[in-house]
Coordinates of N, CA and C in Angstrom, one line a residue:
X1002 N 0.8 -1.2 0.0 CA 0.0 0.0 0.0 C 0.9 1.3 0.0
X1003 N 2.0 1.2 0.9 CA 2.9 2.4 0.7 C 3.5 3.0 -0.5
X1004 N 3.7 1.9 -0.9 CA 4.5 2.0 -2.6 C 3.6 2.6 -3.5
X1005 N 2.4 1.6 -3.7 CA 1.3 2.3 -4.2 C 0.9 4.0 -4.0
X1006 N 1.3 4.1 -2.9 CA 0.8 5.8 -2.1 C 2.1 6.4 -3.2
X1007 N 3.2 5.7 -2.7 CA 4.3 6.5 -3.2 C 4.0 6.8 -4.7
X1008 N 3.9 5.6 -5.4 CA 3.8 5.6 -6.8 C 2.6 7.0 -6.9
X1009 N 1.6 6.9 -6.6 CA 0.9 8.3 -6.7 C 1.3 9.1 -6.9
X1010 N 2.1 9.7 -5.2 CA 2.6 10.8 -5.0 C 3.8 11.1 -6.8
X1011 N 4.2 9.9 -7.0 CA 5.3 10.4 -7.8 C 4.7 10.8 -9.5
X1012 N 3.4 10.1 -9.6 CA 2.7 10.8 -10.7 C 2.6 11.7 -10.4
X1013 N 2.0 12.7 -9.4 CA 1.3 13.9 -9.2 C 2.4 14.7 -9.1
X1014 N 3.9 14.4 -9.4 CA 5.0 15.4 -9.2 C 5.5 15.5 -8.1
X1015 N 5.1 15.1 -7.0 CA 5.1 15.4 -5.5 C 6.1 14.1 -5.0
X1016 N 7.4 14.7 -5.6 CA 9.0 13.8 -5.3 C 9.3 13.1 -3.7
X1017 N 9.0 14.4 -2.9 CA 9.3 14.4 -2.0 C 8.7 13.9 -1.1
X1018 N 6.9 13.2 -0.9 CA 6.4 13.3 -0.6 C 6.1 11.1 -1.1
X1019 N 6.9 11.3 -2.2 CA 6.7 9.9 -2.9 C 7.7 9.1 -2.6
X1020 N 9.2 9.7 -2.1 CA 10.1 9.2 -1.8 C 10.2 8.6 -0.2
X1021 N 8.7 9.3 0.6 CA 9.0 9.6 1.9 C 8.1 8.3 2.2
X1022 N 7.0 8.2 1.2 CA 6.6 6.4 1.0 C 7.1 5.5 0.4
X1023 N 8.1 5.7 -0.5 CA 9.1 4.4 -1.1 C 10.0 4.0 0.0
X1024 N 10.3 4.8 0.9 CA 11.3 4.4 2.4 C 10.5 3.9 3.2
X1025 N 9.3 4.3 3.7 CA 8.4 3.8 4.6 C 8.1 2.2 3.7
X1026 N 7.6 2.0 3.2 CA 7.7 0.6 2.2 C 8.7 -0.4 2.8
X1027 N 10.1 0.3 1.9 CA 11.3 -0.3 2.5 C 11.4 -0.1 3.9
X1028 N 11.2 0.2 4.7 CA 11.5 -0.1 6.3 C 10.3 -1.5 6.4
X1029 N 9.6 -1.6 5.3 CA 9.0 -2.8 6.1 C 9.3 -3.7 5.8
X1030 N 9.8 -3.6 4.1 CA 9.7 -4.8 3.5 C 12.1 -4.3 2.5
X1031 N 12.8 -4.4 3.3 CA 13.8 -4.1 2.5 C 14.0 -4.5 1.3
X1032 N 13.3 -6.1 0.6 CA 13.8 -6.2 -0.2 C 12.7 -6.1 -1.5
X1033 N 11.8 -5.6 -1.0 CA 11.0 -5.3 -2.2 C 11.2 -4.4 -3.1
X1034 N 11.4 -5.2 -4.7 CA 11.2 -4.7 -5.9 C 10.9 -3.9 -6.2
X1035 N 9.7 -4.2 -5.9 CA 9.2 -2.8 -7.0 C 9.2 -1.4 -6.3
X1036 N 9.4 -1.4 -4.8 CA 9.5 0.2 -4.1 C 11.5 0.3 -4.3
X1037 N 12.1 -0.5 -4.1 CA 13.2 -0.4 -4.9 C 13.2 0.3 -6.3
X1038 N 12.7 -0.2 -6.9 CA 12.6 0.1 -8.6 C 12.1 1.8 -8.5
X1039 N 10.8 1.8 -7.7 CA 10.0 2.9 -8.0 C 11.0 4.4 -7.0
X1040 N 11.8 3.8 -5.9 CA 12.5 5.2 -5.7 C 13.9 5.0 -6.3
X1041 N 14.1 4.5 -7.0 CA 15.2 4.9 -7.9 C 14.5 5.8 -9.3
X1042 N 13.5 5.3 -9.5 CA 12.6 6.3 -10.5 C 12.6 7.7 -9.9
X1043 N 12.3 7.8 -8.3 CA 12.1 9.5 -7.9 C 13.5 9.9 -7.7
X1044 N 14.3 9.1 -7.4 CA 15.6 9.7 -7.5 C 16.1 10.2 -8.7
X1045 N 16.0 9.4 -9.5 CA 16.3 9.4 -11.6 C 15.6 11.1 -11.7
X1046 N 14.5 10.9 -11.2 CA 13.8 12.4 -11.9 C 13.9 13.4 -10.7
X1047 N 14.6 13.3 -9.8 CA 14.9 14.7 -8.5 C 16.4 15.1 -9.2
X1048 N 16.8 14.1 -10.4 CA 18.6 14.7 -10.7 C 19.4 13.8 -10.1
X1049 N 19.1 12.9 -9.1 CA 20.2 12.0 -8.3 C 20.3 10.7 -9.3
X1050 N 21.3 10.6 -10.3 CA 21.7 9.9 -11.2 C 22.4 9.1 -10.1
X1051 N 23.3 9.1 -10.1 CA 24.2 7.8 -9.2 C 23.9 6.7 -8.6
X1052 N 22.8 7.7 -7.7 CA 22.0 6.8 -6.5 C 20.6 6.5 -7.1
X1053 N 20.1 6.7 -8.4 CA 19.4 6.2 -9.3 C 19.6 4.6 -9.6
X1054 N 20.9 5.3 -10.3 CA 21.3 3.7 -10.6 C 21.6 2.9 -9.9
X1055 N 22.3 3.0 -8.5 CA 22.4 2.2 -7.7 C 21.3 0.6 -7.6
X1056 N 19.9 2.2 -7.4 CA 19.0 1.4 -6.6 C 18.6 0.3 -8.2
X1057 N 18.5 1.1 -8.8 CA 18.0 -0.3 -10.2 C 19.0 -1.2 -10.4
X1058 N 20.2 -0.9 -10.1 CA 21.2 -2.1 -10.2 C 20.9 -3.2 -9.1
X1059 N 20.5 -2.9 -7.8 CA 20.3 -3.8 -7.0 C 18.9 -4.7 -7.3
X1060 N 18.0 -4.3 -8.3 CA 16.8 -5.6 -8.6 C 16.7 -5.5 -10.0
X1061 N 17.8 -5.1 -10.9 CA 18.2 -5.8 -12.2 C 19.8 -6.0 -12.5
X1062 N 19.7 -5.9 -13.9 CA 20.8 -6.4 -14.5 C 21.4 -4.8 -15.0
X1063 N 22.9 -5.1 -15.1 CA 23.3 -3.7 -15.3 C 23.0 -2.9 -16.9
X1064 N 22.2 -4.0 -17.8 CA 21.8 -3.2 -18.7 C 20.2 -2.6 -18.3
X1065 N 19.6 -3.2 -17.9 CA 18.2 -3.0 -16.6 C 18.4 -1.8 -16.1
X1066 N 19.6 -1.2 -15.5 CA 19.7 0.1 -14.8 C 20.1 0.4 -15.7
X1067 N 21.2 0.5 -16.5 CA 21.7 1.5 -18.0 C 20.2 2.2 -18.5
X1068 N 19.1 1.2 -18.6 CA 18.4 1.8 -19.7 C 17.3 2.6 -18.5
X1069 N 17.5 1.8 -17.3 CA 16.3 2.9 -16.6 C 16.8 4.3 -16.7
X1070 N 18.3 4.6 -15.8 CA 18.8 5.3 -15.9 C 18.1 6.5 -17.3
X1071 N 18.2 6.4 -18.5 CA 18.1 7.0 -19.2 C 16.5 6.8 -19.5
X1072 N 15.6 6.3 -19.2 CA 14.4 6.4 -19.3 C 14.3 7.8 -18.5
X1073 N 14.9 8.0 -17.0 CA 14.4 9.1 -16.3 C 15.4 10.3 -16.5

């Protein structure tokens, strides 16, 4: 449900507020995917390239993050 919230917040623009449920997520569940995937997406689009890719390298393959990377 948090992720979900997050993923909202991150449609509606609202980075900050989407990232603050992609962590709450991860505090419950560390190894889940897809809030993984989805705050490396708000990072990708706040400008934090590095730690973008990080997080998509850790639940794909390094062409997986290469290409998110450049999706955002």
């Amino acid at each position: 449900v948090l992720n979900d919230l997050g993923y909202a917040h991150l449609e509606a623009g609202d980075l900050e507020e989407a990232e603050e449920q992609f962590r709450a997520a991860l505090s419950l569940n560390p190894n889940d995917k897809r809030a993984i995937n989805n705050l490396g997406l708000c990072a990708g689009f706040d400008g934090r390239l590095e730690e973008a890719y990080q997080l998509f390298r850790r639940v794909g393959s390094e062409a997986e993050a290469q290409a998110n990377v450049a999706y955002v």
